[in-house]
Amino acid sequence: MTTPGRSASEYSEVQHSRLKVGLPLPSVIKNSFTIVDGPPSSSSGNPDEIAKLFPCLFGQPSAMLKPGDSGQSDQSLKIGVVLSGGQAPGGHNVISGIFDYLQNRTKGSVLYGFKGGPAGVMNGKYVELTADFVYPYRNQGGFDMICSGRDKIETPEQFTQAQETAKKLDLDGLVVIGGDDSNTNACLLAENFRSKNMKTRVIGCPKTIDGDLKSKEVPTSFGFDTACKIYAEMIGNVMTDARSTGKYYHFVRLMGRAASHITLECALQTHPNVTIIGEEVAAQKQTLKNVTDYITDIICKRAEHGYNYGVVLIPEGLIDFIPEVQQLISELNEILANDVVDEGGIWKKKLRTQSQQLFDFLPQAIQEQLLLERDPHGNVQVAKIETEKMLIEMVETALEKKKKEGQYKKDFNGQSHFFGYEGRCGLPSNFDSNYCYALGYGAGALLQSGKTGLISSVGNLGAPVQDWTVGGTALTSLMDVERRHGKFKPVIKKAMVELEGAPFKKFESMRDDWATKNRYVSPGPVQFVGATSNDLSHTLMLELGVQA
Amino acid sequence: MTTPGRSASEYSEVQHSRLKVGLPLPSVIKNSFTIVDGPPSSSSGNPDEIAKLFPCLFGQPSAMLKPGDSGQSDQSLKIGVVLSGGQAPGGHNVISGIFDYLQNRTKGSVLYGFKGGPAGVMNGKYVELTADFVYPYRNQGGFDMICSGRDKIETPEQFTQAQETAKKLDLDGLVVIGGDDSNTNACLLAENFRSKNMKTRVIGCPKTIDGDLKSKEVPTSFGFDTACKIYAEMIGNVMTDARSTGKYYHFVRLMGRAASHITLECALQTHPNVTIIGEEVAAQKQTLKNVTDYITDIICKRAEHGYNYGVVLIPEGLIDFIPEVQQLISELNEILANDVVDEGGIWKKKLRTQSQQLFDFLPQAIQEQLLLERDPHGNVQVAKIETEKMLIEMVETALEKKKKEGQYKKDFNGQSHFFGYEGRCGLPSNFDSNYCYALGYGAGALLQSGKTGLISSVGNLGAPVQDWTVGGTALTSLMDVERRHGKFKPVIKKAMVELEGAPFKKFESMRDDWATKNRYVSPGPVQFVGATSNDLSHTLMLELGVQA
């Protein structure tokens, strides 16, 4: 199957206007630069183990571009690029950035796009990226230029396959665009190539709409900005609808299975009545009943203020943050594997008391789902539970009880929403367009200067693009180990919502006000032109300290 | 409960920028004008019956503003305004237009906003709209300035209540902002007031995102433009995701219970692989199996081209267009009212053969829903059926069969979406902002000149705003009668998708190409500034003949 490529002749007016818009570059990389190494690095945790896992790369310094002339050769390069994991707006601009760097700085270079993710590296499926091929994807959403995949390069055989491809194409470098896992694997590949004395360098790029790949040097992952703005647009519209109609509670589930950054950012942008942050639920060891009671109490308070409507934001990973649910699921998996689920419910006695109570607390549809729908390994499919619908049912039941007790007098109407696919492939915001282009351009510079095992890092993002910093951070410095199957595995730990961080603190200081009063904000559609078009996400502004 | 009103201090940057933007007016109403009556009008059908139902108003001419000086008095007026039915982007601008007209042309006038829809007119609940109160709603989405409602003023008692309110407030006029039903009722109210020799005039305004209130003189209803653009943005994003991921069929249900204009417009904007238009299904007397086969065939053809993904658009009213489904529902209602539904299924023998076959063809979840979920009258709740999920299941079953027969070799993965609430309350597009402001401004002019029983009509919409025409169309001229409970009732017939009309013809000429090839267009987020910001909907451009 060939990648047919896009034709801009099919584009909408907005797509055309985005295609034509120029991309600004940080001054430091636009002009001549030299690369300055920092001090030796360590790791995020367990440096001894990381040192053992990365004997060639451990301890290498991060790199920063500075004005000057490094006298680098402009020798042509052969570079590969691969997209790994889920879509995020801006991926095409990373590739455009690499391409333009090579065109402008290393005449005669070739860029290969590996097709369908890391599998393309292993089986040697690629397309040579030409100016005509790349052009229609500039500032456009999606990953369809070369498509992505979720395969990993991790076994010895797979490393050998990757080596063969690198040798066959005589690759000087490979850029891996991906999330925490993909960047960990990029570093393993860099280590592997280096250990084999191959010339192929590997540079990572931070991608994920979930926003959970970040550190001091990597202020944000690309795609988070656009995805949150698209979700926030829709939440704002639903809020206005709620206020106009005056009779619905909208429960909105948002992407983010591991971390709740998207939910927090959307809350900061729109001021919903209720926002559940998974990390807080976990820190406080809340039960599902606690969460239900919290929502129910706010609904009752709002009823006293005369408001019988509202908006509730929920991260899709909520259930994974609740310890008792995890316990129930593991007991259920055990029972379902070994016992018969009898209609009379005798099987339930095998659950621990707390799990039994939780099971009985769940809406019937969820009970049935837990018992009936299982994955190929026979396990309960937690990911398939529509958390927002489950919460609507539980809140409804709790409110009926309160109504009987005279503590609630309205009629509750819940409406469920899941905003997911709509945000992953939108046209990238100005921020993501510019950030990704700089990430790609910077990756080109790092490869040209012989760097490997770094993640492209663009900083000082609160300033205008021209003042952004460009460099690379040692991937090993972001790593810790986890013990899996008796072995240490390197991992870049997901950045969770910090309960002491500025974004959560700001949310925390305002949420009670948002709960009972209506402080709804409608961010509106992403604008590409005008005063509002270059706004950063609230999360990033608060973390950078450029917003109070 | 008082309407608290909005505070712009909570607004997002985009909301602020919209608030500050100036609203252009058609020259004819910006300058001095005179109102010219057209020839006597008739009705859309059954003129004799309409004449009987509207003895005072039948036959009155439509009115058109022309440059000149009518020498109208600038005597102050007392005007009421009411929002009726579901939200549509732009409603606040209609009110702003009326308000500004009164301020600029009839010094000392008062505008009352009736709260919560027609019920507010009947029970005399209103707020006096001042400049400070109205200002924060300019160019903003929602109906929350005065909120809406679905009550109707139709019984003699209700007319008396409305008369009392009109007398108490000494109303010179009332503007009813609503859809086909609300405008029919506005005309009945105009007739009633006139027959009682009251001075209160009534003017309608065409509102509905569904786009099914239109005629020669009323080229489009407001809200359709913005809602379709919002839905199309999301569809475009989902398309890009489908192409990038390469493994999902997204089934998107869109608003429009009676007519499929929204689905058709979104198809023209985005070029999906499959689009089901209810009016065509009805005209061809298609069965649910026909629809399923049509989708399945395209999926198989795409598989031959190597595409295992796609996007399917479905109007929410699809089921209502399929005669055999209507038949099944009515038989089910009969059986459920009188018989016991036995587990053995003997009850099914009471269905006619065709209905029995259709019932067996339906996915189990839908069968259960039909049997279990009933409205307070005991009827099957057709509106609750999630058509997109039902079609996914039916297509899946059909593809499994084809797979066994060796005619399909891929794995089918359906993803369901419903885009509804997200579009009803978005920030109005430039078109809806300007169109609504002109509709409201024009309604002010019609009331000042003593007109009643007209619907505000703004035309020549393919031209720049300054060249738009402004006038009023006799509501009786849009009417026909329907026989209900043995009586003739006046109705403004919903404008359905015309299978011979330019929008459908254009779609029809392109859909086979869209089906197997990927002609996806991503309209992107609504822009308020720049070249693309004033685009009309494809439907309107094609109907006006300004797009080929």
PDB file of N, CA and C in Angstrom, chain A residues 250-305:
ATOM      1  N   HIS A 250     -24.766  18.410  32.355  1.00  0.00           N
ATOM      2  CA  HIS A 250     -23.936  17.768  31.341  1.00  0.00           C
ATOM      3  C   HIS A 250     -22.698  17.177  31.996  1.00  0.00           C
ATOM      4  N   PHE A 251     -22.533  15.876  31.852  1.00  0.00           N
ATOM      5  CA  PHE A 251     -21.354  15.172  32.354  1.00  0.00           C
ATOM      6  C   PHE A 251     -20.428  14.916  31.170  1.00  0.00           C
ATOM      7  N   VAL A 252     -19.270  15.548  31.184  1.00  0.00           N
ATOM      8  CA  VAL A 252     -18.355  15.480  30.055  1.00  0.00           C
ATOM      9  C   VAL A 252     -17.115  14.674  30.435  1.00  0.00           C
ATOM     10  N   ARG A 253     -16.929  13.566  29.753  1.00  0.00           N
ATOM     11  CA  ARG A 253     -15.704  12.784  29.948  1.00  0.00           C
ATOM     12  C   ARG A 253     -14.653  13.267  28.959  1.00  0.00           C
ATOM     13  N   LEU A 254     -13.450  13.465  29.456  1.00  0.00           N
ATOM     14  CA  LEU A 254     -12.373  13.979  28.611  1.00  0.00           C
ATOM     15  C   LEU A 254     -11.219  12.993  28.553  1.00  0.00           C
ATOM     16  N   MET A 255     -10.431  13.075  27.491  1.00  0.00           N
ATOM     17  CA  MET A 255      -9.299  12.161  27.345  1.00  0.00           C
ATOM     18  C   MET A 255      -8.293  12.346  28.481  1.00  0.00           C
ATOM     19  N   GLY A 256      -7.472  11.345  28.698  1.00  0.00           N
ATOM     20  CA  GLY A 256      -6.478  11.374  29.763  1.00  0.00           C
ATOM     21  C   GLY A 256      -6.669  10.184  30.682  1.00  0.00           C
ATOM     22  N   ARG A 257      -6.152   9.026  30.237  1.00  0.00           N
ATOM     23  CA  ARG A 257      -6.371   7.822  31.039  1.00  0.00           C
ATOM     24  C   ARG A 257      -5.435   7.793  32.244  1.00  0.00           C
ATOM     25  N   ALA A 258      -4.204   8.277  32.050  1.00  0.00           N
ATOM     26  CA  ALA A 258      -3.224   8.189  33.138  1.00  0.00           C
ATOM     27  C   ALA A 258      -3.228   9.439  34.006  1.00  0.00           C
ATOM     28  N   ALA A 259      -3.265  10.596  33.377  1.00  0.00           N
ATOM     29  CA  ALA A 259      -3.196  11.856  34.128  1.00  0.00           C
ATOM     30  C   ALA A 259      -4.384  12.732  33.748  1.00  0.00           C
ATOM     31  N   SER A 260      -4.706  13.684  34.622  1.00  0.00           N
ATOM     32  CA  SER A 260      -5.903  14.507  34.413  1.00  0.00           C
ATOM     33  C   SER A 260      -5.584  15.912  33.921  1.00  0.00           C
ATOM     34  N   HIS A 261      -4.430  16.088  33.258  1.00  0.00           N
ATOM     35  CA  HIS A 261      -4.066  17.441  32.795  1.00  0.00           C
ATOM     36  C   HIS A 261      -5.117  18.056  31.881  1.00  0.00           C
ATOM     37  N   ILE A 262      -5.665  17.266  30.955  1.00  0.00           N
ATOM     38  CA  ILE A 262      -6.646  17.818  30.007  1.00  0.00           C
ATOM     39  C   ILE A 262      -7.867  18.329  30.769  1.00  0.00           C
ATOM     40  N   THR A 263      -8.341  17.528  31.715  1.00  0.00           N
ATOM     41  CA  THR A 263      -9.517  17.936  32.492  1.00  0.00           C
ATOM     42  C   THR A 263      -9.221  19.213  33.273  1.00  0.00           C
ATOM     43  N   LEU A 264      -8.042  19.275  33.878  1.00  0.00           N
ATOM     44  CA  LEU A 264      -7.672  20.470  34.654  1.00  0.00           C
ATOM     45  C   LEU A 264      -7.568  21.697  33.755  1.00  0.00           C
ATOM     46  N   GLU A 265      -6.918  21.553  32.622  1.00  0.00           N
ATOM     47  CA  GLU A 265      -6.767  22.679  31.697  1.00  0.00           C
ATOM     48  C   GLU A 265      -8.140  23.154  31.206  1.00  0.00           C
ATOM     49  N   CYS A 266      -8.995  22.215  30.835  1.00  0.00           N
ATOM     50  CA  CYS A 266     -10.330  22.599  30.352  1.00  0.00           C
ATOM     51  C   CYS A 266     -11.112  23.305  31.461  1.00  0.00           C
ATOM     52  N   ALA A 267     -10.920  22.863  32.701  1.00  0.00           N
ATOM     53  CA  ALA A 267     -11.588  23.529  33.824  1.00  0.00           C
ATOM     54  C   ALA A 267     -11.085  24.965  33.958  1.00  0.00           C
ATOM     55  N   LEU A 268      -9.766  25.153  33.867  1.00  0.00           N
ATOM     56  CA  LEU A 268      -9.210  26.503  33.976  1.00  0.00           C
ATOM     57  C   LEU A 268      -9.706  27.395  32.840  1.00  0.00           C
ATOM     58  N   GLN A 269      -9.960  26.799  31.685  1.00  0.00           N
ATOM     59  CA  GLN A 269     -10.445  27.595  30.548  1.00  0.00           C
ATOM     60  C   GLN A 269     -11.930  27.904  30.614  1.00  0.00           C
ATOM     61  N   THR A 270     -12.708  27.052  31.291  1.00  0.00           N
ATOM     62  CA  THR A 270     -14.173  27.187  31.168  1.00  0.00           C
ATOM     63  C   THR A 270     -14.933  27.368  32.482  1.00  0.00           C
ATOM     64  N   HIS A 271     -14.338  27.048  33.614  1.00  0.00           N
ATOM     65  CA  HIS A 271     -14.980  27.211  34.928  1.00  0.00           C
ATOM     66  C   HIS A 271     -16.266  26.401  35.120  1.00  0.00           C
ATOM     67  N   PRO A 272     -16.155  25.092  35.028  1.00  0.00           N
ATOM     68  CA  PRO A 272     -17.339  24.244  35.233  1.00  0.00           C
ATOM     69  C   PRO A 272     -17.748  24.201  36.708  1.00  0.00           C
ATOM     70  N   ASN A 273     -18.925  23.671  36.968  1.00  0.00           N
ATOM     71  CA  ASN A 273     -19.408  23.591  38.351  1.00  0.00           C
ATOM     72  C   ASN A 273     -18.702  22.499  39.141  1.00  0.00           C
ATOM     73  N   VAL A 274     -18.409  21.387  38.463  1.00  0.00           N
ATOM     74  CA  VAL A 274     -17.716  20.284  39.129  1.00  0.00           C
ATOM     75  C   VAL A 274     -16.592  19.796  38.220  1.00  0.00           C
ATOM     76  N   THR A 275     -15.423  19.583  38.792  1.00  0.00           N
ATOM     77  CA  THR A 275     -14.300  18.997  38.055  1.00  0.00           C
ATOM     78  C   THR A 275     -13.680  17.918  38.936  1.00  0.00           C
ATOM     79  N   ILE A 276     -13.577  16.727  38.410  1.00  0.00           N
ATOM     80  CA  ILE A 276     -12.940  15.650  39.165  1.00  0.00           C
ATOM     81  C   ILE A 276     -11.518  15.479  38.622  1.00  0.00           C
ATOM     82  N   ILE A 277     -10.540  15.591  39.496  1.00  0.00           N
ATOM     83  CA  ILE A 277      -9.136  15.395  39.114  1.00  0.00           C
ATOM     84  C   ILE A 277      -8.672  14.069  39.718  1.00  0.00           C
ATOM     85  N   GLY A 278      -8.317  13.145  38.845  1.00  0.00           N
ATOM     86  CA  GLY A 278      -7.980  11.801  39.290  1.00  0.00           C
ATOM     87  C   GLY A 278      -6.891  11.770  40.351  1.00  0.00           C
ATOM     88  N   GLU A 279      -5.856  12.586  40.169  1.00  0.00           N
ATOM     89  CA  GLU A 279      -4.732  12.584  41.103  1.00  0.00           C
ATOM     90  C   GLU A 279      -5.192  12.966  42.511  1.00  0.00           C
ATOM     91  N   GLU A 280      -6.156  13.859  42.618  1.00  0.00           N
ATOM     92  CA  GLU A 280      -6.663  14.255  43.923  1.00  0.00           C
ATOM     93  C   GLU A 280      -7.500  13.133  44.534  1.00  0.00           C
ATOM     94  N   VAL A 281      -8.299  12.509  43.700  1.00  0.00           N
ATOM     95  CA  VAL A 281      -9.108  11.367  44.153  1.00  0.00           C
ATOM     96  C   VAL A 281      -8.187  10.284  44.731  1.00  0.00           C
ATOM     97  N   ALA A 282      -7.085  10.033  44.023  1.00  0.00           N
ATOM     98  CA  ALA A 282      -6.150   9.004  44.481  1.00  0.00           C
ATOM     99  C   ALA A 282      -5.447   9.436  45.768  1.00  0.00           C
ATOM    100  N   ALA A 283      -4.990  10.705  45.808  1.00  0.00           N
ATOM    101  CA  ALA A 283      -4.252  11.187  46.982  1.00  0.00           C
ATOM    102  C   ALA A 283      -5.121  11.132  48.229  1.00  0.00           C
ATOM    103  N   GLN A 284      -6.399  11.410  48.053  1.00  0.00           N
ATOM    104  CA  GLN A 284      -7.303  11.411  49.202  1.00  0.00           C
ATOM    105  C   GLN A 284      -7.950  10.046  49.416  1.00  0.00           C
ATOM    106  N   LYS A 285      -7.514   9.062  48.637  1.00  0.00           N
ATOM    107  CA  LYS A 285      -8.069   7.706  48.715  1.00  0.00           C
ATOM    108  C   LYS A 285      -9.595   7.737  48.716  1.00  0.00           C
ATOM    109  N   GLN A 286     -10.149   8.524  47.817  1.00  0.00           N
ATOM    110  CA  GLN A 286     -11.605   8.628  47.758  1.00  0.00           C
ATOM    111  C   GLN A 286     -12.225   7.355  47.193  1.00  0.00           C
ATOM    112  N   THR A 287     -13.449   7.098  47.638  1.00  0.00           N
ATOM    113  CA  THR A 287     -14.229   5.994  47.082  1.00  0.00           C
ATOM    114  C   THR A 287     -15.153   6.556  46.007  1.00  0.00           C
ATOM    115  N   LEU A 288     -15.753   5.646  45.272  1.00  0.00           N
ATOM    116  CA  LEU A 288     -16.708   6.068  44.252  1.00  0.00           C
ATOM    117  C   LEU A 288     -17.879   6.800  44.918  1.00  0.00           C
ATOM    118  N   LYS A 289     -18.223   6.378  46.119  1.00  0.00           N
ATOM    119  CA  LYS A 289     -19.316   7.034  46.831  1.00  0.00           C
ATOM    120  C   LYS A 289     -18.908   8.460  47.223  1.00  0.00           C
ATOM    121  N   ASN A 290     -17.642   8.656  47.627  1.00  0.00           N
ATOM    122  CA  ASN A 290     -17.172  10.015  47.922  1.00  0.00           C
ATOM    123  C   ASN A 290     -17.347  10.926  46.717  1.00  0.00           C
ATOM    124  N   VAL A 291     -16.927  10.417  45.563  1.00  0.00           N
ATOM    125  CA  VAL A 291     -17.016  11.222  44.338  1.00  0.00           C
ATOM    126  C   VAL A 291     -18.485  11.540  44.036  1.00  0.00           C
ATOM    127  N   THR A 292     -19.331  10.505  44.139  1.00  0.00           N
ATOM    128  CA  THR A 292     -20.756  10.700  43.893  1.00  0.00           C
ATOM    129  C   THR A 292     -21.338  11.723  44.862  1.00  0.00           C
ATOM    130  N   ASP A 293     -20.975  11.605  46.131  1.00  0.00           N
ATOM    131  CA  ASP A 293     -21.509  12.538  47.137  1.00  0.00           C
ATOM    132  C   ASP A 293     -21.065  13.968  46.864  1.00  0.00           C
ATOM    133  N   TYR A 294     -19.812  14.102  46.433  1.00  0.00           N
ATOM    134  CA  TYR A 294     -19.290  15.442  46.145  1.00  0.00           C
ATOM    135  C   TYR A 294     -20.119  16.107  45.052  1.00  0.00           C
ATOM    136  N   ILE A 295     -20.379  15.335  43.988  1.00  0.00           N
ATOM    137  CA  ILE A 295     -21.169  15.895  42.874  1.00  0.00           C
ATOM    138  C   ILE A 295     -22.594  16.194  43.354  1.00  0.00           C
ATOM    139  N   THR A 296     -23.163  15.235  44.077  1.00  0.00           N
ATOM    140  CA  THR A 296     -24.546  15.364  44.530  1.00  0.00           C
ATOM    141  C   THR A 296     -24.714  16.588  45.437  1.00  0.00           C
ATOM    142  N   ASP A 297     -23.748  16.806  46.324  1.00  0.00           N
ATOM    143  CA  ASP A 297     -23.840  17.956  47.231  1.00  0.00           C
ATOM    144  C   ASP A 297     -23.854  19.268  46.466  1.00  0.00           C
ATOM    145  N   ILE A 298     -23.006  19.353  45.451  1.00  0.00           N
ATOM    146  CA  ILE A 298     -22.976  20.595  44.666  1.00  0.00           C
ATOM    147  C   ILE A 298     -24.299  20.785  43.936  1.00  0.00           C
ATOM    148  N   ILE A 299     -24.845  19.694  43.406  1.00  0.00           N
ATOM    149  CA  ILE A 299     -26.143  19.814  42.715  1.00  0.00           C
ATOM    150  C   ILE A 299     -27.220  20.313  43.683  1.00  0.00           C
ATOM    151  N   CYS A 300     -27.191  19.818  44.912  1.00  0.00           N
ATOM    152  CA  CYS A 300     -28.185  20.262  45.908  1.00  0.00           C
ATOM    153  C   CYS A 300     -27.980  21.734  46.285  1.00  0.00           C
ATOM    154  N   LYS A 301     -26.707  22.114  46.456  1.00  0.00           N
ATOM    155  CA  LYS A 301     -26.429  23.523  46.775  1.00  0.00           C
ATOM    156  C   LYS A 301     -26.890  24.421  45.641  1.00  0.00           C
ATOM    157  N   ARG A 302     -26.631  24.002  44.406  1.00  0.00           N
ATOM    158  CA  ARG A 302     -27.051  24.811  43.264  1.00  0.00           C
ATOM    159  C   ARG A 302     -28.570  24.917  43.210  1.00  0.00           C
ATOM    160  N   ALA A 303     -29.257  23.842  43.572  1.00  0.00           N
ATOM    161  CA  ALA A 303     -30.722  23.874  43.589  1.00  0.00           C
ATOM    162  C   ALA A 303     -31.212  24.954  44.552  1.00  0.00           C
ATOM    163  N   GLU A 304     -30.509  25.083  45.689  1.00  0.00           N
ATOM    164  CA  GLU A 304     -30.891  26.135  46.645  1.00  0.00           C
ATOM    165  C   GLU A 304     -30.704  27.533  46.055  1.00  0.00           C
ATOM    166  N   HIS A 305     -29.723  27.668  45.167  1.00  0.00           N
ATOM    167  CA  HIS A 305     -29.512  28.955  44.490  1.00  0.00           C
ATOM    168  C   HIS A 305     -30.445  29.112  43.287  1.00  0.00           C
TER     169      HIS A 305
END
